[in-house]
mmCIF file of C-alpha atoms in Angstrom:
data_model
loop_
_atom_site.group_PDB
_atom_site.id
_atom_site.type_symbol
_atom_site.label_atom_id
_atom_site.label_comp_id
_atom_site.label_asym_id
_atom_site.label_seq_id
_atom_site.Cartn_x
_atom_site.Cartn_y
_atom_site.Cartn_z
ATOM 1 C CA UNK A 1056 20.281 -29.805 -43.413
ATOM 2 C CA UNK A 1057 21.408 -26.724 -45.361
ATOM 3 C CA UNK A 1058 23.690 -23.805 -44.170
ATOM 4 C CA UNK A 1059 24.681 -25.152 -41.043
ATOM 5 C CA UNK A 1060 27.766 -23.535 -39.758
ATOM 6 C CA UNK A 1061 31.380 -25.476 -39.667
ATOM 7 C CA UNK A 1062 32.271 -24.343 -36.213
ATOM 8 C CA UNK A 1063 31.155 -27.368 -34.008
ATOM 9 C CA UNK A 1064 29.782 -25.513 -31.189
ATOM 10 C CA UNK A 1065 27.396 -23.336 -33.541
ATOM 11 C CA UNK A 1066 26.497 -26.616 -35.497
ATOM 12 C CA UNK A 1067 25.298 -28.342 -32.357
ATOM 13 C CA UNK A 1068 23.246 -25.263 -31.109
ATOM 14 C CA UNK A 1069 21.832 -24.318 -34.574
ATOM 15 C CA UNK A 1070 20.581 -28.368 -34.387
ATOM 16 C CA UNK A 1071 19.611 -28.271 -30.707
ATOM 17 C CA UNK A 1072 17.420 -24.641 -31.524
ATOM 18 C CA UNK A 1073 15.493 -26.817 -34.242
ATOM 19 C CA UNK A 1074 14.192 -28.892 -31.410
ATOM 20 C CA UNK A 1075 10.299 -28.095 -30.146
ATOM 21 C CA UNK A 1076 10.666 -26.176 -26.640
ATOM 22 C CA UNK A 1077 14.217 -25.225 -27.357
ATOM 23 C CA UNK A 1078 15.204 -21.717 -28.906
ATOM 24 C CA UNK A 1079 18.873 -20.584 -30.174
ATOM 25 C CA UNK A 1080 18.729 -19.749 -25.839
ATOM 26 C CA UNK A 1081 18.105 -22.637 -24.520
ATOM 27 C CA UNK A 1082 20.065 -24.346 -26.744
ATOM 28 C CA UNK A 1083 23.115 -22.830 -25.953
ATOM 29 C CA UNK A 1084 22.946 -22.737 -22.099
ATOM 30 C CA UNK A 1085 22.231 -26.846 -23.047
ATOM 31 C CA UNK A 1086 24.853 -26.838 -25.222
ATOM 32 C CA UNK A 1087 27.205 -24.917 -22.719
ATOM 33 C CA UNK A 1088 26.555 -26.925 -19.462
ATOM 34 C CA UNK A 1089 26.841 -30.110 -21.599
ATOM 35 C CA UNK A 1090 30.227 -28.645 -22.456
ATOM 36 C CA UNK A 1091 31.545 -29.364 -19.025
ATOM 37 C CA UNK A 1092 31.559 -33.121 -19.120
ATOM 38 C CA UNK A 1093 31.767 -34.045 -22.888
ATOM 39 C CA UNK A 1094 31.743 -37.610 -22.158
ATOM 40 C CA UNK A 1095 29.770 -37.895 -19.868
ATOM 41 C CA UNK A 1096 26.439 -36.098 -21.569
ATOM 42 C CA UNK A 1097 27.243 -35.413 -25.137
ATOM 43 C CA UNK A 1098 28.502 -39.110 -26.289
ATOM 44 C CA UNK A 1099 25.759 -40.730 -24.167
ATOM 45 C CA UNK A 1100 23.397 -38.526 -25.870
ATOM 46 C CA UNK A 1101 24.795 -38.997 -29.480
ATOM 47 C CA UNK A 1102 24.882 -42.734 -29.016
ATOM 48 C CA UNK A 1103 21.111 -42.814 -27.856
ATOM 49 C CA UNK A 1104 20.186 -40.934 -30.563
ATOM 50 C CA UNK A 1105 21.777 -42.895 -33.418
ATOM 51 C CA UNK A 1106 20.304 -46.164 -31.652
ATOM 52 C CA UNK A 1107 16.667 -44.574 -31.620
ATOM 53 C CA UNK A 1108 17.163 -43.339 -35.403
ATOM 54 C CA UNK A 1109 18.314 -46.869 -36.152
ATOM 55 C CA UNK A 1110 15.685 -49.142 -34.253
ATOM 56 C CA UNK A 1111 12.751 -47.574 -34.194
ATOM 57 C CA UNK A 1112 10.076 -47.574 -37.109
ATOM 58 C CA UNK A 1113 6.248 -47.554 -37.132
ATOM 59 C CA UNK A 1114 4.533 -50.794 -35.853
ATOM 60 C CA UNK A 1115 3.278 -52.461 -39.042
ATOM 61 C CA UNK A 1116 0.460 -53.481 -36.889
ATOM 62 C CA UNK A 1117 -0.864 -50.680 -35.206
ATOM 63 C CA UNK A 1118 1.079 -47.605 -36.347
ATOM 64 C CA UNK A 1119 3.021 -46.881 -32.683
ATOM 65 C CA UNK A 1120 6.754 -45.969 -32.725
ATOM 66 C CA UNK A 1121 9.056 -48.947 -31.316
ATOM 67 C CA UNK A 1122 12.243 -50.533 -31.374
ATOM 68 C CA UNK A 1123 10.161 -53.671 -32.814
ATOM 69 C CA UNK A 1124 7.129 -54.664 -35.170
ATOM 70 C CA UNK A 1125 4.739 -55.180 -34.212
ATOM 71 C CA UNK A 1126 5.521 -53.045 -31.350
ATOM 72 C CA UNK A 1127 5.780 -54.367 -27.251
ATOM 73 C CA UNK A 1128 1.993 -53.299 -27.021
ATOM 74 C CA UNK A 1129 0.752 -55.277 -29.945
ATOM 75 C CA UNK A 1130 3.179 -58.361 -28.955
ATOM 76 C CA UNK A 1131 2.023 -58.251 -24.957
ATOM 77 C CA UNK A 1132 -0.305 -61.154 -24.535
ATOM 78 C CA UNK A 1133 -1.177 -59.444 -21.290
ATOM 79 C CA UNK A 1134 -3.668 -56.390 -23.074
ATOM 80 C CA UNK A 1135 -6.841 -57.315 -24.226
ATOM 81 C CA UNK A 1136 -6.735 -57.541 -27.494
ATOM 82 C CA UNK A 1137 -10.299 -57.598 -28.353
ATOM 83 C CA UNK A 1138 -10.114 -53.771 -27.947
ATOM 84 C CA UNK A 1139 -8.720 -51.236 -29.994
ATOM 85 C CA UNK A 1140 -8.045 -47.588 -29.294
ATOM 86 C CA UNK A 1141 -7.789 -45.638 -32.430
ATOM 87 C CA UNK A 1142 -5.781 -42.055 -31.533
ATOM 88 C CA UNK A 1143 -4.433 -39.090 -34.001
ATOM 89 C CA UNK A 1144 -1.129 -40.026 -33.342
ATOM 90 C CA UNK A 1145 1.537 -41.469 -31.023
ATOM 91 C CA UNK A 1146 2.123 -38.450 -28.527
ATOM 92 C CA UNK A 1147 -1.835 -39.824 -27.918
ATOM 93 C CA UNK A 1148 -0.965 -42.921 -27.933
ATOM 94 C CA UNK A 1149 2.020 -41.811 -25.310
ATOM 95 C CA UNK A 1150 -0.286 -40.121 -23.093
ATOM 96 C CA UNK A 1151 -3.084 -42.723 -22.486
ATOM 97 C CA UNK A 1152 0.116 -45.446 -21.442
ATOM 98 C CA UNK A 1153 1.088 -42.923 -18.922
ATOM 99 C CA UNK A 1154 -2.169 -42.654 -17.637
ATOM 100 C CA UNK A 1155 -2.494 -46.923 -17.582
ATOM 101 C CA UNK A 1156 -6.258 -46.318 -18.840
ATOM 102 C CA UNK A 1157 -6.198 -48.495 -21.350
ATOM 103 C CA UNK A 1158 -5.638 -52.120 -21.111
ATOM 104 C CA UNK A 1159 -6.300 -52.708 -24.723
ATOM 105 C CA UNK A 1160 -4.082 -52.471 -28.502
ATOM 106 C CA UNK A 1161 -4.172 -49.112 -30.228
ATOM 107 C CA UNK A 1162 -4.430 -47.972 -33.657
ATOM 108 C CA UNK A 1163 -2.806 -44.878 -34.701
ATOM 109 C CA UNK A 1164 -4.714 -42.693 -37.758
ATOM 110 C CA UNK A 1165 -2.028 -40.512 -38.558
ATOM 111 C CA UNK A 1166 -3.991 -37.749 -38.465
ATOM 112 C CA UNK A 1167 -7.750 -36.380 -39.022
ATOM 113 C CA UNK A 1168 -9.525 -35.141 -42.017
ATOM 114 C CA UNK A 1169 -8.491 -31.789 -42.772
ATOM 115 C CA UNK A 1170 -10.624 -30.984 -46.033
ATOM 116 C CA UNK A 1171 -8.597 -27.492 -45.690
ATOM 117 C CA UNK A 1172 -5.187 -29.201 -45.054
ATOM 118 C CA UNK A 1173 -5.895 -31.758 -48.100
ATOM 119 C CA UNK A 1174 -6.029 -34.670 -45.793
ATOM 120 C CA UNK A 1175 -8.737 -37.224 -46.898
ATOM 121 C CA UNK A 1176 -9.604 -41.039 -46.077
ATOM 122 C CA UNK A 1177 -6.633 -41.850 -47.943
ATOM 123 C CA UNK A 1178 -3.956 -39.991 -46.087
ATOM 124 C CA UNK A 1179 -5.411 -42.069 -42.723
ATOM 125 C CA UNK A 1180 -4.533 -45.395 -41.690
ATOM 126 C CA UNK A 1181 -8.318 -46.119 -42.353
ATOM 127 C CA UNK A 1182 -8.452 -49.230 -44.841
ATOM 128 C CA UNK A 1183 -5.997 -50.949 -42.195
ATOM 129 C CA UNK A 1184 -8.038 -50.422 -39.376
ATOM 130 C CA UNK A 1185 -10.934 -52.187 -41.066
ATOM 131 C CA UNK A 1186 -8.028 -54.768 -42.433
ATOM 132 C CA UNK A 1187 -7.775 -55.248 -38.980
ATOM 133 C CA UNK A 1188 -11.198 -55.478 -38.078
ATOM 134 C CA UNK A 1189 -12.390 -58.037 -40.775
ATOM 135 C CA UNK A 1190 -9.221 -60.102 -39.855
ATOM 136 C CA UNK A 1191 -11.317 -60.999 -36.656
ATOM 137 C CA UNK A 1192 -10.880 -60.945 -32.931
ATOM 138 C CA UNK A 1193 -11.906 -57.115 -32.451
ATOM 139 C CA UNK A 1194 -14.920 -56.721 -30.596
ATOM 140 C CA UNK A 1195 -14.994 -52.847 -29.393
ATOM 141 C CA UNK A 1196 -13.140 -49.546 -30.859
ATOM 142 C CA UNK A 1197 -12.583 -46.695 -28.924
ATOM 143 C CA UNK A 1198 -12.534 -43.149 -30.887
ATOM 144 C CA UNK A 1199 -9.970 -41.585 -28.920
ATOM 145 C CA UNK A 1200 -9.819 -38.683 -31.286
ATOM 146 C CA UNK A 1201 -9.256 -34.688 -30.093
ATOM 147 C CA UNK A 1202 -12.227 -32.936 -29.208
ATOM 148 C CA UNK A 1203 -12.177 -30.221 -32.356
ATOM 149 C CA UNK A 1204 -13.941 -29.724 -35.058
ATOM 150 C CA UNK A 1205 -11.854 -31.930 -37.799
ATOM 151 C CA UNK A 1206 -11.254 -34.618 -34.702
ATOM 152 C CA UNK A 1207 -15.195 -34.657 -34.403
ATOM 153 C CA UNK A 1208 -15.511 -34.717 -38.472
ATOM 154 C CA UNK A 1209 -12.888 -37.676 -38.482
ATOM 155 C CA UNK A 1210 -14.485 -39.443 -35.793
ATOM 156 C CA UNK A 1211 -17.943 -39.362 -36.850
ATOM 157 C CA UNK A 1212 -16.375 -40.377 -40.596
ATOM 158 C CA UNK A 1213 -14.687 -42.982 -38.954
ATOM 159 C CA UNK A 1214 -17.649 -44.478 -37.067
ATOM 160 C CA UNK A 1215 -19.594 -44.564 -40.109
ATOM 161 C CA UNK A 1216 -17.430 -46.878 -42.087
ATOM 162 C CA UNK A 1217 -16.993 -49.021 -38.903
ATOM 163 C CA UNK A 1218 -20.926 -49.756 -38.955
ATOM 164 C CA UNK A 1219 -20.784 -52.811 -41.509
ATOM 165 C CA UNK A 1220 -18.513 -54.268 -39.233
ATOM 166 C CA UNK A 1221 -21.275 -54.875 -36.633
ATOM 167 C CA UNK A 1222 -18.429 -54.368 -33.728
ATOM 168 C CA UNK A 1223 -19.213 -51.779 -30.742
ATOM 169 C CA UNK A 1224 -17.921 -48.480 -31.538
ATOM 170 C CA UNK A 1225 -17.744 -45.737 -28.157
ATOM 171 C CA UNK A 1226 -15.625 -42.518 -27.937
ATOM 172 C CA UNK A 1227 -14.194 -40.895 -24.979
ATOM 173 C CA UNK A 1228 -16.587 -39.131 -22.765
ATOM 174 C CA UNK A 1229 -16.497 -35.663 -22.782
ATOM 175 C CA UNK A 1230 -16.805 -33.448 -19.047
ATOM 176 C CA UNK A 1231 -15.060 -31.256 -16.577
ATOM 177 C CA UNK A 1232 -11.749 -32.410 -16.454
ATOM 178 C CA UNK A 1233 -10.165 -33.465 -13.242
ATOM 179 C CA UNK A 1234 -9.191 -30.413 -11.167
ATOM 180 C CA UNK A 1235 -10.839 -27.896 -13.382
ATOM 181 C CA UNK A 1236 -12.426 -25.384 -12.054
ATOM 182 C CA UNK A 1237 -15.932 -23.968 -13.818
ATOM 183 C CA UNK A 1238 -15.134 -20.709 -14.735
ATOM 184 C CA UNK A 1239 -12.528 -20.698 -16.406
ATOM 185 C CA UNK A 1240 -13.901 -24.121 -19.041
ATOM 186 C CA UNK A 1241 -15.224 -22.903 -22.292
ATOM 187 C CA UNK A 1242 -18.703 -23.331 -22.975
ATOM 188 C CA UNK A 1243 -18.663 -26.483 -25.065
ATOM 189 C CA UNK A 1244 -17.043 -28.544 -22.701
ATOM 190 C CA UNK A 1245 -19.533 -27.095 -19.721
ATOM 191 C CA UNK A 1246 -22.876 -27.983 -22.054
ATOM 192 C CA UNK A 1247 -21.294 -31.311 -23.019
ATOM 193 C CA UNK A 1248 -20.705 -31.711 -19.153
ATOM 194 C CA UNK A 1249 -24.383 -30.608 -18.140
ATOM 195 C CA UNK A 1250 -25.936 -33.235 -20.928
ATOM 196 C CA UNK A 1251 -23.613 -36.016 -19.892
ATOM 197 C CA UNK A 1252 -24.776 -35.997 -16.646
ATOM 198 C CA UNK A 1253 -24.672 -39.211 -14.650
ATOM 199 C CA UNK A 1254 -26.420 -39.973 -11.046
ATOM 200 C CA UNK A 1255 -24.195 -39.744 -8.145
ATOM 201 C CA UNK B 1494 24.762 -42.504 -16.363
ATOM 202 C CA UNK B 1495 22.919 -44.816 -13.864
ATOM 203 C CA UNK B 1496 19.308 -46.022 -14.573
ATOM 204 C CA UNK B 1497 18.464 -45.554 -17.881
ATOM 205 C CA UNK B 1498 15.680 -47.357 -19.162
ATOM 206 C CA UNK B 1499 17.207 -49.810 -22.076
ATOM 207 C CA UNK B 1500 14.031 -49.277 -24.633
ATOM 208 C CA UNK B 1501 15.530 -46.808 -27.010
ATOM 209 C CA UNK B 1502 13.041 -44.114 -27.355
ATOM 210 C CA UNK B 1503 12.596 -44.301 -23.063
ATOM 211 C CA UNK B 1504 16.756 -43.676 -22.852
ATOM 212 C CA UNK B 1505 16.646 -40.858 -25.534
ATOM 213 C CA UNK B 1506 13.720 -39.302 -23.745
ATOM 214 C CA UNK B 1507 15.423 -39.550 -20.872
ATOM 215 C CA UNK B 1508 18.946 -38.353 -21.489
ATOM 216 C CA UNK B 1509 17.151 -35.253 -23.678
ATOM 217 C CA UNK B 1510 15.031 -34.569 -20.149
ATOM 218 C CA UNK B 1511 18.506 -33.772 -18.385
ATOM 219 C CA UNK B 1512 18.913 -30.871 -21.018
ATOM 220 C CA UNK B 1513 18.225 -27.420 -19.232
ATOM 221 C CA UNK B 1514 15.149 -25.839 -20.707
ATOM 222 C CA UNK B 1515 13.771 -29.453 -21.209
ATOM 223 C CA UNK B 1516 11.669 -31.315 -19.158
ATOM 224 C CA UNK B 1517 10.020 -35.217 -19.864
ATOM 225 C CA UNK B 1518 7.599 -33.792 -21.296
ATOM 226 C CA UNK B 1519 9.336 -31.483 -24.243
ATOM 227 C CA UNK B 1520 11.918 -34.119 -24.266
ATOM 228 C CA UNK B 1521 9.268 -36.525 -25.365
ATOM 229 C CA UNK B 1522 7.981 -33.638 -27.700
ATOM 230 C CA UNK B 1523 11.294 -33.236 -29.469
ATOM 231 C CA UNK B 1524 11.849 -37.260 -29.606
ATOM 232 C CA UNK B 1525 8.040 -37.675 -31.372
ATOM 233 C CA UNK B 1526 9.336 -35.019 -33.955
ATOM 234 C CA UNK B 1527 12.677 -36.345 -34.856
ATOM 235 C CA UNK B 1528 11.087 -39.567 -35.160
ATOM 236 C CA UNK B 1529 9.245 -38.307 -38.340
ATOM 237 C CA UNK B 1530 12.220 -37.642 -40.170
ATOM 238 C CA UNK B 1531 14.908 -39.868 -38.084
ATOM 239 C CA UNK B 1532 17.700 -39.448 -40.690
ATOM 240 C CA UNK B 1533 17.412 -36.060 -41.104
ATOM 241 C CA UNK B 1534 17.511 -35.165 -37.729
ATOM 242 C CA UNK B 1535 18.550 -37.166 -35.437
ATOM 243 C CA UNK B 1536 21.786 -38.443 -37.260
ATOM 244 C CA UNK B 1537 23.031 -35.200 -37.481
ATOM 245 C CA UNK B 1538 22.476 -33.866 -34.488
ATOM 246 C CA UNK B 1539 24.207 -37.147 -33.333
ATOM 247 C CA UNK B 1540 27.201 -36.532 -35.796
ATOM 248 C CA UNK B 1541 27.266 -32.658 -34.199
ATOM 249 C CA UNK B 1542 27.152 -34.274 -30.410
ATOM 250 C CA UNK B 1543 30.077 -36.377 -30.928
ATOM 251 C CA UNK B 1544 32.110 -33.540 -33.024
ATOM 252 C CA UNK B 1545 31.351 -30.953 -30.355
ATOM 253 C CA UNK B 1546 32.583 -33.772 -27.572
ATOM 254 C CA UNK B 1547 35.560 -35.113 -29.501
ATOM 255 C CA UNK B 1548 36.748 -31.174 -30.951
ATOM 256 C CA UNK B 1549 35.898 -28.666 -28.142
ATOM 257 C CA UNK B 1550 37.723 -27.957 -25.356
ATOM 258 C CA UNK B 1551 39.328 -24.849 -23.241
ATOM 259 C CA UNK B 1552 41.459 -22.450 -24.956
ATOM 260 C CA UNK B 1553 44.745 -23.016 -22.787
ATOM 261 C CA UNK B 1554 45.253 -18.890 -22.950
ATOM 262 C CA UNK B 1555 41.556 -17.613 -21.797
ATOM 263 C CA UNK B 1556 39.555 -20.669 -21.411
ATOM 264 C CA UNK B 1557 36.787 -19.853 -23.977
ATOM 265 C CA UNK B 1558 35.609 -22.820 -25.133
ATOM 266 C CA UNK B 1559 36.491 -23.645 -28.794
ATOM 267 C CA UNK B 1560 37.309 -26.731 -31.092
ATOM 268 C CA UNK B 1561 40.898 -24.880 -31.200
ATOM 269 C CA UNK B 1562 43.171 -23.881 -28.710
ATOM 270 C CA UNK B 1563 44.200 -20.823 -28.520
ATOM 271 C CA UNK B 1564 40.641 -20.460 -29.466
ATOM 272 C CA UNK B 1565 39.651 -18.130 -32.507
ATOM 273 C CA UNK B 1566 39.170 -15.576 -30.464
ATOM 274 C CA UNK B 1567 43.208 -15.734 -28.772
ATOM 275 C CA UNK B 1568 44.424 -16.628 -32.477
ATOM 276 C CA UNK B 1569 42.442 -13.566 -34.551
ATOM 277 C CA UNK B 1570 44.737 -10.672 -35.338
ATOM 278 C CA UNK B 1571 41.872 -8.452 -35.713
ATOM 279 C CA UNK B 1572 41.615 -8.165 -32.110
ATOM 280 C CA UNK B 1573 42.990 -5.568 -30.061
ATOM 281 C CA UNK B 1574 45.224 -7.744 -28.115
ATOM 282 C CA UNK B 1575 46.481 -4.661 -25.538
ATOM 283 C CA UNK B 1576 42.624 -5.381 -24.180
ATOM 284 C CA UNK B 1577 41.256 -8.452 -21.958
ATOM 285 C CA UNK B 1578 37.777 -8.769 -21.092
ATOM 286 C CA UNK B 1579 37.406 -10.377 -17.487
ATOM 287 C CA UNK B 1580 34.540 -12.568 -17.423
ATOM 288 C CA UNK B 1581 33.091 -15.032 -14.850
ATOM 289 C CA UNK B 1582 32.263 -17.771 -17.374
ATOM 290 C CA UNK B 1583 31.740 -18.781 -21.077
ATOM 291 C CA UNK B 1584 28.202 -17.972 -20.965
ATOM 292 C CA UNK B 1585 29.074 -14.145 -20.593
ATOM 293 C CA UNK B 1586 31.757 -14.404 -23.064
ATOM 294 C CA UNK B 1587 29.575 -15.506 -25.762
ATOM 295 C CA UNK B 1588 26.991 -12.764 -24.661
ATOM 296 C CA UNK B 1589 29.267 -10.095 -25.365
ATOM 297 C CA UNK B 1590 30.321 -11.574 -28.447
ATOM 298 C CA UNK B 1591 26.859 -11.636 -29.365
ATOM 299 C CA UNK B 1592 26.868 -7.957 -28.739
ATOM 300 C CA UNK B 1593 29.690 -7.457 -30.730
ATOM 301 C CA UNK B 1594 30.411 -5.096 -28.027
ATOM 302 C CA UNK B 1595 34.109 -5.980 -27.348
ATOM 303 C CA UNK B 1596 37.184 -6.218 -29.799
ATOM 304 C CA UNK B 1597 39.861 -7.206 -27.359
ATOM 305 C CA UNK B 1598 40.415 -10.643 -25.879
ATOM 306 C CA UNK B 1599 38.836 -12.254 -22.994
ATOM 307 C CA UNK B 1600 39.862 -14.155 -19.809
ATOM 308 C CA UNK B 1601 37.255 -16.566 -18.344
ATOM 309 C CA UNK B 1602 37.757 -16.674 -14.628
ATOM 310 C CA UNK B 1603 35.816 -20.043 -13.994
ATOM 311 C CA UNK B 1604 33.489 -18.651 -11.355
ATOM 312 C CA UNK B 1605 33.121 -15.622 -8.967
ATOM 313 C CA UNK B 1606 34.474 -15.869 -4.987
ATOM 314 C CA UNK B 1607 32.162 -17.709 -2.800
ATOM 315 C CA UNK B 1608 33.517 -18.303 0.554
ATOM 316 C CA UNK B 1609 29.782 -19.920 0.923
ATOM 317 C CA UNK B 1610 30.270 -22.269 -1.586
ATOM 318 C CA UNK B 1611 33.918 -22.565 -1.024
ATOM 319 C CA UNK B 1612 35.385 -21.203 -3.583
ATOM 320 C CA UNK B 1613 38.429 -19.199 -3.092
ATOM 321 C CA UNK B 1614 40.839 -17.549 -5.657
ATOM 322 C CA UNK B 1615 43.168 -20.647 -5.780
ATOM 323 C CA UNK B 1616 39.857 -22.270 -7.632
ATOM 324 C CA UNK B 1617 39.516 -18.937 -10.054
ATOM 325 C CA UNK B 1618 41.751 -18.596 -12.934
ATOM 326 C CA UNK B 1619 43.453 -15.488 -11.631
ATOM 327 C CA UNK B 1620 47.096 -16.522 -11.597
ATOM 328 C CA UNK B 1621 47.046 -17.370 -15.060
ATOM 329 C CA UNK B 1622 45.199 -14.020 -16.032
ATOM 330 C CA UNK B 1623 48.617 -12.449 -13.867
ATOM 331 C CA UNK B 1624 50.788 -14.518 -15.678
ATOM 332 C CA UNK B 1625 49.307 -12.939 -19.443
ATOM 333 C CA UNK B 1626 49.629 -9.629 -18.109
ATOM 334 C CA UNK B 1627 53.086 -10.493 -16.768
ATOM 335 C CA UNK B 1628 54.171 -11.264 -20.189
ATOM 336 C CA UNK B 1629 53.490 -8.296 -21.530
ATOM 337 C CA UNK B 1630 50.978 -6.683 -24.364
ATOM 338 C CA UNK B 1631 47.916 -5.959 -22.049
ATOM 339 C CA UNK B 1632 47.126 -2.464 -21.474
ATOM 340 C CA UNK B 1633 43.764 -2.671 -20.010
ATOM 341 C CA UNK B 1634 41.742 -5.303 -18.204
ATOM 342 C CA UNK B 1635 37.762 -4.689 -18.335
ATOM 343 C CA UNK B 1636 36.215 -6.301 -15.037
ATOM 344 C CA UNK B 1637 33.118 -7.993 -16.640
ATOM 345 C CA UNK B 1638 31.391 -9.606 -13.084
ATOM 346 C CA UNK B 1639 28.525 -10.097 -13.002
ATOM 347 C CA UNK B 1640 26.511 -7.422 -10.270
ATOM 348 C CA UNK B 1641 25.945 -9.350 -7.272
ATOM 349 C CA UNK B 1642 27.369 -9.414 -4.021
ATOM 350 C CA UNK B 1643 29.741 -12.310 -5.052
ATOM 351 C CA UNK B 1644 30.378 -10.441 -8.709
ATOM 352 C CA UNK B 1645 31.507 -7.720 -7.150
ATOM 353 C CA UNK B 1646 33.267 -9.168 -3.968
ATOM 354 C CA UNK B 1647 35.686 -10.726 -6.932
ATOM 355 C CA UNK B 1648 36.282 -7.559 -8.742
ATOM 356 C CA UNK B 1649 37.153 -5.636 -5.880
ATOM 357 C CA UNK B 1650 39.402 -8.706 -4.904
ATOM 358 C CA UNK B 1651 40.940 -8.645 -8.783
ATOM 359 C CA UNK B 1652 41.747 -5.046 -8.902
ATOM 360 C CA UNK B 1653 43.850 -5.344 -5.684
ATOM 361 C CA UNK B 1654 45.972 -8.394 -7.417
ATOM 362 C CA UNK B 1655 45.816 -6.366 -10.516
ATOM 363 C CA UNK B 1656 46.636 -3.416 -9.124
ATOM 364 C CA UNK B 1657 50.443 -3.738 -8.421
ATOM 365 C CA UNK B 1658 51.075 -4.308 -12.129
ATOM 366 C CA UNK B 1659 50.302 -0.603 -13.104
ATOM 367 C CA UNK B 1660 47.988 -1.618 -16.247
ATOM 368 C CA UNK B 1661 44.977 0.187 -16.320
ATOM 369 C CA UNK B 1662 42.160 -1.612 -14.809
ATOM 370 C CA UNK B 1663 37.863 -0.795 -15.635
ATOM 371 C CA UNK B 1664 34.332 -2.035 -15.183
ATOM 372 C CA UNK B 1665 31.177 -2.043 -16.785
ATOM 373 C CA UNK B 1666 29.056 0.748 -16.514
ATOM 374 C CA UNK B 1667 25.854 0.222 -14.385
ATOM 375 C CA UNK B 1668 22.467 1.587 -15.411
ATOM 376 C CA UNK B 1669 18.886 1.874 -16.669
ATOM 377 C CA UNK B 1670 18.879 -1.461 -19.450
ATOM 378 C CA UNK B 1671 17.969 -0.469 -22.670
ATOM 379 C CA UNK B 1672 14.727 -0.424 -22.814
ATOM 380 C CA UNK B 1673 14.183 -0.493 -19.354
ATOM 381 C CA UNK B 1674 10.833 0.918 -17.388
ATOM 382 C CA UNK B 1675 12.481 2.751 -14.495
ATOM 383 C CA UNK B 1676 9.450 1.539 -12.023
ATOM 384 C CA UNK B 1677 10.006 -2.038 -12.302
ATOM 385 C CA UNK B 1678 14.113 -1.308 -11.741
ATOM 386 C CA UNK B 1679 15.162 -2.373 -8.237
ATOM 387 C CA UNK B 1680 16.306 0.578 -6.063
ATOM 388 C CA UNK B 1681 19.962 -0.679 -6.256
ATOM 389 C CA UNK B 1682 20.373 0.005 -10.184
ATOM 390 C CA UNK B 1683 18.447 3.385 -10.050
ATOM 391 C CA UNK B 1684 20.608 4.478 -7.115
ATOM 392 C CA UNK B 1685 23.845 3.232 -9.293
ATOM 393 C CA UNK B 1686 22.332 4.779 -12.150
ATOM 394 C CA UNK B 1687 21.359 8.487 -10.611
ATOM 395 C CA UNK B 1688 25.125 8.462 -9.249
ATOM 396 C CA UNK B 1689 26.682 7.563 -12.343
ATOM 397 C CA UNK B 1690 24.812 10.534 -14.116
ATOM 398 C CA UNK B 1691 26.533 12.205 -17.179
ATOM 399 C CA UNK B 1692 25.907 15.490 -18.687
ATOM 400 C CA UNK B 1693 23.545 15.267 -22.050
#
């Protein structure tokens, strides 16, 4: 953190603007109405953030962010954990909980090939995803990976070294989504739609 | 603070969420990106939230709010201290200052009138701003409301108790904003505007 101002008030909004979704703005109307009851915002706040910084680290398992390793979805004996979902990262992993699609463990990549970006097989959690695999009790991977070209690249990568294995790998289906209208979906997604076609 | 879930990254979400500008799903967002570099930025931004909390509080003399009081502002002898700028809250104050529009001091009223929302001048800081003036030095008070129907309910309510003490007493000008298209201008501000026309 380098040439952050003394005054207090600027240091917390100069922090608060580095934040995604906040600007110098935002930060300071935040900053202002927090202002009216200190203790009652601010020290809540600064204790819940020194507890996050201090508890939680990457499961060792599956790569998700939690106070524990392995993390409360790799320790719930509830989750089937002959089925692994392997996701970008853990915003993905974030969303699929809230939508309470997946009953099953993750695994979290880190990332996708980027040849451009100088991300290769290495820079993934690849080698312990098949650690994982060959240590037994996997049966089915999911590909949960985005739906551009270096997510396609990476998954198709992906499923490739998975083959020896001999386990079932799927991906996500691809479609409308739910409440879209036609017109305004690009045309990938409507071909992909059309081909995927299922009977009603 | 009432409810808040005990897993660490589900409180700081949370408590973040309560932010203006930020909703769960920024909140979560900013918590995903802090947790790449945790001691980098989330320890100081905790540090910062427990400075502001523990140093800042209203200046005693104009209620800016600083981590000194009088504030910097009240204390700087660079200011013209004959001058007080009449503002409805902090918020405005540090606009102005932003502007660097204003040398003088200012006096943060706390609110505007609301006889709505019951506040009434015993709830406005306007006997302390007659008790600076009684003491002597001012030469000018700038009404700085805000122009609404409340905003300027309270300056015509100020001038009268300002009135009696024979300093002189302004407003803002009203206008076009810089910048401003004059057909998307509401009919009030043009009107203001045309009648507050000076010779080129």
């Amino acid at each position: 953190m380098h040439n952050l101002p003394n005054d207090p008030i600027e240091r917390l909004v100069a922090l608060l603007a580095k934040l995604p979704g906040l600007g110098r703005r935002s930060a300071r109307r935040a900053v202002l109405r927090m202002l009216t009851r200190p203790n009652e915002t601010m020290l809540p706040l600064a204790e819940a953030l020194a507890a996050a910084a201090a508890a939680v680290r990457p499961c060792q398992t599956c790569g998700n962010l939690d106070a524990q390793s392995p993390c409360g979805i790799c320790r719930d004996p509830q989750r089937d954990h002959h089925l692994v979902c392997v996701v970008e990262g853990v915003a993905d992993l974030w969303a699929l909980e809230r939508a309470h699609a997946h009953r099953g463990l993750y695994h979290v990549l880190g990332g996708v090939l980027s040849p451009m970006g100088g991300i290769g097989p290495e820079e993934l959690s690849i080698q312990p995803l098949l650690a994982r695999i060959a240590a037994g009790g996997i049966e089915e991977v999911i590909v949960a990976l985005p739906a551009t070209v270096d997510g396609a690249a990476t998954a198709h990568y992906l499923t490739d070294r998975l083959r020896p294995s001999g386990i079932a790998v799927t991906r996500l289906a691809q479609g409308v989504p739910m409440g879209g209208a036609l017109d305004v979906l690009d045309e990938g997604t409507l071909a992909a739609a059309l081909r995927a076609r299922r009977p009603v």
